[in-house]
Amino acid sequence: MPTFFAANLRRLPHLVFTMLVLALSSTSWAQTQDTEASGNPPSTEQAEALIATLEDEAQRQALIETLKTLVAADQQAEDDVGEADGDLVSNIAGQISQLDNNVVELLEQLDDGTEFLDWLYSQTSDGDLRSLWLEALWQVSLVVAAGMLGWLLVAWLERRQLRRLEQREDVTWLELPVITLGRICLRVATIIAFAIAAYACLTVINPNELTRVVSIALVNALVLVRAGTVTVRILLSPLAPALRIIPVKDHEAVYLAVWTRRFLALGIYGFFAIELLASLGLPDSSTALLQRLVGFCLTLLGFMVILQSRETVARWIREHPETGGARMLRQ
């Protein structure tokens, strides 16, 4: 608005400029505002007051200074807005540039597969390395077989007690913690038997360093996957509803148990294998590529679970509109 008045300074008869001058230079500001609001033309008294203001040297100079101040303030406001917009654009451009740099740096660090193939070829083409891998293959197989033998032996010994616990139909809340503890002990016993038998076999065969590294990584991965699976199985109890700790339906318990086992297997086996290959001399770029491939596969599994569960979750929210969990999901 002040810029508009400054640009029309010579057009004093203009109605809007007259009202502004009267507002700044005379005591008829309220009258001018009423006139503007009502849409009536300025009165003779208002015009005479304007003429008197322009004829008086002091009042005219004061009016000019006021208009200059308004123009300067308007220009400063425009400059501030322009500067703020420029800062915002600069910040956005900087963030985008940084993101581009990060993506480029990530792509440069990744391997297109050639380095991995070269490393694999070097492991198989060299006669000594090939013999070392063949020796490690049968030794690792022997270690895993010994572990599985210990596992199956303990599972066979405890199967009757475990079946007796898991086939209970009427379980009170006092009995549930005791039964759960017994199930945990029996399930964990098989894992301990597997680890003891595998490490005992590893000590007996006196393997080479490659066999030792691969065997330890594989045994640890198997133990972790089995421990996670047992934990989920005890919490959900898909085949024993009376012993279920988490209150879900039978088909939901089976679904969660299956998908949890898939996530555990892919995540643990995948990252253990990557760390093992890295310790055996796999290039860093190939290691980074394999890590991102495993992460991508885990993300795909997550999307599959979301797509398969969206109707169930939506129905649960509709059926429980006032519960805290549904409210939290909506938020």
Coordinates of C-alpha atoms in Angstrom, one line a residue:
M1 CA 0.0 0.0 0.0
P2 CA 2.7 2.6 0.8
T3 CA 4.4 1.9 -2.5
F4 CA 1.1 2.5 -4.3
F5 CA 0.7 5.9 -2.6
A6 CA 4.3 6.9 -3.4
A7 CA 3.8 6.0 -7.0
N8 CA 0.7 8.2 -7.1
L9 CA 2.1 11.2 -5.2
R10 CA 1.4 13.6 -8.0
R11 CA -2.2 12.5 -8.3
L12 CA -3.4 14.2 -5.2
P13 CA -7.0 14.4 -6.1
H14 CA -7.2 10.6 -6.1
L15 CA -9.6 9.4 -3.4
V16 CA -7.3 6.8 -1.7
F17 CA -4.3 9.1 -1.5
T18 CA -6.5 11.9 0.0
M19 CA -7.6 9.6 2.7
L20 CA -4.1 8.5 3.6
V21 CA -2.8 12.1 3.7
L22 CA -5.7 13.1 6.0
A23 CA -4.9 10.1 8.2
L24 CA -1.3 11.2 8.6
S25 CA -1.5 15.0 8.7
S26 CA -4.7 16.0 10.4
T27 CA -7.0 15.3 13.3
S28 CA -9.7 14.1 10.9
W29 CA -8.3 10.5 10.8
A30 CA -11.4 8.9 12.3
Q31 CA -13.6 10.8 10.0
T32 CA -11.6 9.7 7.0
Q33 CA -11.9 6.1 8.1
D34 CA -15.6 6.4 8.5
T35 CA -15.7 8.0 5.0
E36 CA -13.7 5.1 3.5
A37 CA -15.8 2.5 5.2
S38 CA -19.1 4.1 4.0
G39 CA -17.9 4.6 0.5
N40 CA -18.9 8.4 0.4
P41 CA -16.7 10.9 -1.3
P42 CA -14.5 13.2 0.9
S43 CA -16.2 16.3 2.2
T44 CA -15.3 20.0 1.5
E45 CA -13.8 20.3 5.0
Q46 CA -11.5 17.3 4.3
A47 CA -10.4 18.8 1.0
E48 CA -9.7 22.2 2.6
A49 CA -7.7 20.5 5.4
L50 CA -5.6 18.8 2.7
I51 CA -5.0 22.1 0.9
A52 CA -3.9 23.7 4.2
T53 CA -1.5 20.9 4.9
L54 CA 0.1 21.3 1.4
E55 CA 0.3 25.1 1.6
D56 CA 2.0 25.0 5.1
E57 CA 5.8 24.4 4.6
A58 CA 6.3 22.6 7.9
Q59 CA 3.3 20.3 7.4
R60 CA 4.3 19.6 3.8
Q61 CA 7.8 18.6 4.8
A62 CA 6.4 16.4 7.5
L63 CA 4.1 14.7 5.0
I64 CA 7.0 14.1 2.6
E65 CA 9.1 12.6 5.4
T66 CA 6.2 10.4 6.4
L67 CA 5.8 9.1 2.9
K68 CA 9.5 8.5 2.5
T69 CA 9.5 6.5 5.8
L70 CA 6.6 4.4 4.5
V71 CA 8.3 3.7 1.2
A72 CA 11.6 2.8 3.0
A73 CA 9.7 0.5 5.4
D74 CA 7.9 -1.2 2.5
Q75 CA 11.2 -1.7 0.6
Q76 CA 12.8 -3.1 3.7
A77 CA 10.0 -5.5 4.2
E78 CA 10.2 -6.7 0.6
D79 CA 14.0 -7.1 1.0
D80 CA 13.5 -9.1 4.2
V81 CA 11.0 -11.4 2.5
G82 CA 13.3 -11.8 -0.5
E83 CA 16.2 -12.6 1.8
A84 CA 14.1 -15.1 3.8
D85 CA 12.9 -16.8 0.6
G86 CA 16.5 -16.9 -0.6
D87 CA 17.7 -18.4 2.6
L88 CA 14.9 -21.0 2.4
V89 CA 15.7 -21.9 -1.2
S90 CA 19.4 -22.0 -0.4
N91 CA 18.8 -24.4 2.5
I92 CA 16.6 -26.7 0.4
A93 CA 19.1 -26.6 -2.4
G94 CA 21.9 -27.4 0.1
Q95 CA 20.0 -30.3 1.5
I96 CA 19.2 -31.7 -2.0
S97 CA 22.9 -31.3 -2.9
Q98 CA 24.0 -33.1 0.2
L99 CA 21.5 -35.9 -0.5
D100 CA 22.8 -36.2 -4.0
N101 CA 26.4 -36.4 -2.7
N102 CA 25.4 -39.1 -0.2
V103 CA 23.7 -41.2 -2.9
V104 CA 26.7 -40.8 -5.3
E105 CA 29.1 -41.7 -2.5
L106 CA 27.0 -44.8 -1.6
L107 CA 26.9 -45.9 -5.2
E108 CA 30.6 -45.5 -5.5
Q109 CA 31.2 -47.6 -2.4
L110 CA 29.0 -50.4 -3.7
D111 CA 30.2 -53.2 -6.0
D112 CA 28.5 -54.2 -9.2
G113 CA 29.4 -57.8 -8.5
T114 CA 32.6 -57.9 -10.4
E115 CA 34.8 -57.7 -7.3
F116 CA 32.8 -60.4 -5.6
L117 CA 33.2 -62.7 -8.7
D118 CA 36.9 -61.9 -8.8
W119 CA 37.3 -62.8 -5.2
L120 CA 35.3 -66.0 -5.7
Y121 CA 37.4 -66.9 -8.7
S122 CA 40.6 -66.4 -6.8
Q123 CA 39.4 -68.7 -4.0
T124 CA 38.6 -71.5 -6.5
S125 CA 41.3 -71.1 -9.1
D126 CA 44.2 -71.3 -6.6
G127 CA 45.0 -75.0 -5.9
D128 CA 46.0 -74.5 -2.2
L129 CA 42.9 -72.4 -1.5
R130 CA 40.6 -74.9 -3.3
S131 CA 42.0 -77.8 -1.2
L132 CA 41.6 -75.7 2.0
W133 CA 37.9 -75.0 1.1
L134 CA 37.3 -78.7 0.3
E135 CA 38.8 -79.7 3.6
A136 CA 36.7 -77.1 5.4
L137 CA 33.6 -78.3 3.7
W138 CA 33.6 -81.8 5.1
Q139 CA 34.9 -80.7 8.5
V140 CA 32.1 -78.1 8.9
S141 CA 29.5 -80.7 7.7
L142 CA 30.8 -83.0 10.4
V143 CA 30.6 -80.4 13.1
V144 CA 27.0 -79.5 12.2
A145 CA 26.1 -83.2 12.0
A146 CA 27.5 -83.8 15.5
G147 CA 25.5 -80.8 16.8
M148 CA 22.3 -82.1 15.2
L149 CA 22.9 -85.5 16.6
G150 CA 23.1 -84.0 20.1
W151 CA 20.0 -82.0 19.4
L152 CA 17.9 -85.0 18.3
L153 CA 19.1 -87.1 21.2
V154 CA 18.0 -84.6 23.8
A155 CA 14.7 -83.9 21.9
W156 CA 14.0 -87.7 21.9
L157 CA 14.6 -88.0 25.6
E158 CA 12.4 -85.0 26.5
R159 CA 9.6 -85.5 24.0
R160 CA 7.3 -87.3 26.4
Q161 CA 7.6 -84.6 29.0
L162 CA 7.3 -81.8 26.5
R163 CA 4.2 -83.4 24.9
R164 CA 2.6 -83.8 28.3
L165 CA 3.1 -80.1 29.1
E166 CA 1.9 -78.8 25.7
Q167 CA -1.2 -80.9 25.5
R168 CA -2.7 -79.4 28.7
E169 CA -6.1 -78.0 27.9
D170 CA -7.2 -76.6 31.3
V171 CA -4.4 -74.4 32.7
T172 CA -5.0 -72.0 35.6
W173 CA -3.1 -68.7 35.9
L174 CA -1.1 -70.2 38.7
E175 CA 0.0 -73.2 36.7
L176 CA 0.9 -71.2 33.6
P177 CA 4.2 -69.7 34.8
V178 CA 5.4 -73.1 36.1
I179 CA 4.5 -74.8 32.8
T180 CA 6.1 -72.0 30.8
L181 CA 9.3 -72.3 32.8
G182 CA 9.3 -76.1 32.2
R183 CA 8.8 -75.6 28.4
I184 CA 11.6 -73.1 28.3
C185 CA 14.0 -75.5 30.1
L186 CA 13.1 -78.4 27.8
R187 CA 13.4 -76.3 24.6
V188 CA 16.6 -74.7 25.6
A189 CA 18.1 -78.0 26.6
T190 CA 18.1 -79.0 22.9
I191 CA 19.9 -75.8 21.9
I192 CA 22.5 -76.4 24.6
A193 CA 23.0 -80.0 23.5
F194 CA 23.5 -78.9 19.9
A195 CA 26.1 -76.3 20.9
I196 CA 28.0 -78.7 23.2
A197 CA 28.1 -81.5 20.6
A198 CA 29.2 -79.2 17.8
Y199 CA 32.0 -77.5 19.8
A200 CA 33.1 -80.9 21.1
C201 CA 33.4 -82.2 17.6
L202 CA 35.3 -79.1 16.6
T203 CA 37.8 -79.8 19.3
V204 CA 38.2 -83.4 18.5
I205 CA 38.9 -83.1 14.7
N206 CA 41.5 -80.3 15.3
P207 CA 40.5 -78.4 12.2
N208 CA 42.3 -75.8 10.2
E209 CA 41.7 -72.1 10.8
L210 CA 39.2 -71.8 8.0
T211 CA 37.1 -74.6 9.3
R212 CA 37.2 -73.1 12.8
V213 CA 36.0 -69.7 11.7
V214 CA 33.3 -71.0 9.5
S215 CA 32.1 -73.6 12.1
I216 CA 31.9 -71.1 14.9
A217 CA 30.0 -68.6 12.8
L218 CA 27.5 -71.3 11.6
V219 CA 27.0 -72.8 15.0
N220 CA 26.4 -69.3 16.6
A221 CA 23.9 -68.4 13.8
L222 CA 22.0 -71.7 14.3
V223 CA 21.9 -71.2 18.0
L224 CA 20.6 -67.7 17.7
V225 CA 17.9 -68.6 15.2
R226 CA 16.7 -71.5 17.3
A227 CA 16.7 -69.5 20.4
G228 CA 14.6 -66.8 18.8
T229 CA 12.2 -69.4 17.3
V230 CA 11.8 -71.1 20.7
T231 CA 11.1 -67.8 22.4
V232 CA 8.4 -66.9 19.8
R233 CA 7.0 -70.4 20.0
I234 CA 6.6 -70.3 23.7
L235 CA 5.0 -66.8 23.7
L236 CA 2.5 -67.6 20.9
S237 CA 2.1 -71.4 21.4
P238 CA 0.4 -71.9 18.0
L239 CA -0.5 -75.5 18.8
A240 CA -1.3 -75.1 22.5
P241 CA -3.8 -72.2 22.9
A242 CA -4.2 -72.9 26.7
L243 CA -0.5 -72.1 27.1
R244 CA -0.5 -69.0 25.0
I245 CA 1.0 -65.9 26.7
I246 CA 0.2 -63.3 24.0
P247 CA -3.6 -63.2 23.6
V248 CA -4.1 -63.8 19.8
K249 CA -6.2 -66.1 17.8
D250 CA -5.0 -69.5 16.6
H251 CA -4.5 -68.5 13.0
E252 CA -2.8 -65.3 14.1
A253 CA -0.4 -67.2 16.3
V254 CA 0.5 -69.5 13.5
Y255 CA 1.0 -66.6 11.1
L256 CA 3.2 -64.6 13.5
A257 CA 5.3 -67.7 14.3
V258 CA 5.9 -68.5 10.7
W259 CA 6.9 -64.9 9.7
T260 CA 9.0 -64.4 12.8
R261 CA 11.0 -67.5 11.9
R262 CA 11.5 -66.1 8.3
F263 CA 12.8 -62.8 9.6
L264 CA 15.1 -64.4 12.1
A265 CA 16.5 -66.9 9.5
L266 CA 17.1 -64.3 6.8
G267 CA 18.5 -61.6 9.1
I268 CA 20.8 -63.8 11.3
Y269 CA 22.0 -66.2 8.6
G270 CA 22.5 -63.4 6.1
F271 CA 24.5 -61.1 8.3
F272 CA 26.6 -63.9 9.8
A273 CA 27.5 -65.1 6.3
I274 CA 28.4 -61.5 5.3
E275 CA 30.7 -61.1 8.4
L276 CA 32.2 -64.4 7.7
L277 CA 33.0 -63.6 4.1
A278 CA 34.4 -60.2 5.2
S279 CA 36.7 -61.9 7.7
L280 CA 37.9 -64.2 4.8
G281 CA 39.0 -61.3 2.7
L282 CA 35.9 -60.2 0.7
P283 CA 36.3 -56.6 -0.5
D284 CA 34.6 -53.9 1.4
S285 CA 32.5 -52.8 -1.6
S286 CA 31.2 -56.4 -2.0
T287 CA 30.5 -56.6 1.7
A288 CA 28.5 -53.4 1.5
L289 CA 26.5 -54.7 -1.5
L290 CA 25.6 -57.9 0.3
Q291 CA 24.6 -56.1 3.4
R292 CA 22.2 -53.9 1.4
L293 CA 20.8 -56.9 -0.4
V294 CA 20.0 -58.6 2.9
G295 CA 18.4 -55.4 4.1
F296 CA 16.4 -55.1 0.9
C297 CA 15.1 -58.6 1.3
L298 CA 14.1 -57.9 4.9
T299 CA 12.3 -54.8 3.7
L300 CA 10.4 -56.8 1.1
L301 CA 9.3 -59.3 3.8
G302 CA 8.1 -56.3 5.9
F303 CA 6.0 -55.0 3.0
M304 CA 4.5 -58.4 2.5
V305 CA 3.5 -58.6 6.1
I306 CA 2.0 -55.1 5.9
L307 CA 0.0 -55.9 2.8
Q308 CA -1.3 -59.2 4.2
S309 CA -2.2 -57.7 7.5
R310 CA -3.8 -54.4 6.5
E311 CA -7.4 -55.7 6.5
T312 CA -7.0 -57.5 9.8
V313 CA -5.5 -54.3 11.4
A314 CA -8.3 -52.1 9.9
R315 CA -11.0 -54.5 11.2
W316 CA -9.4 -54.5 14.7
I317 CA -9.4 -50.7 14.7
R318 CA -13.0 -50.6 13.7
E319 CA -14.0 -53.1 16.3
H320 CA -12.1 -51.3 19.1
P321 CA -12.6 -47.6 18.4
E322 CA -12.1 -46.5 22.0
T323 CA -9.1 -48.5 23.1
G324 CA -5.8 -46.9 23.6
G325 CA -4.0 -49.2 21.1
A326 CA -6.4 -48.3 18.2
R327 CA -6.2 -44.6 19.1
M328 CA -2.4 -44.8 19.0
L329 CA -2.5 -46.6 15.6
R330 CA -4.8 -43.9 14.1
Q331 CA -2.5 -41.2 15.4

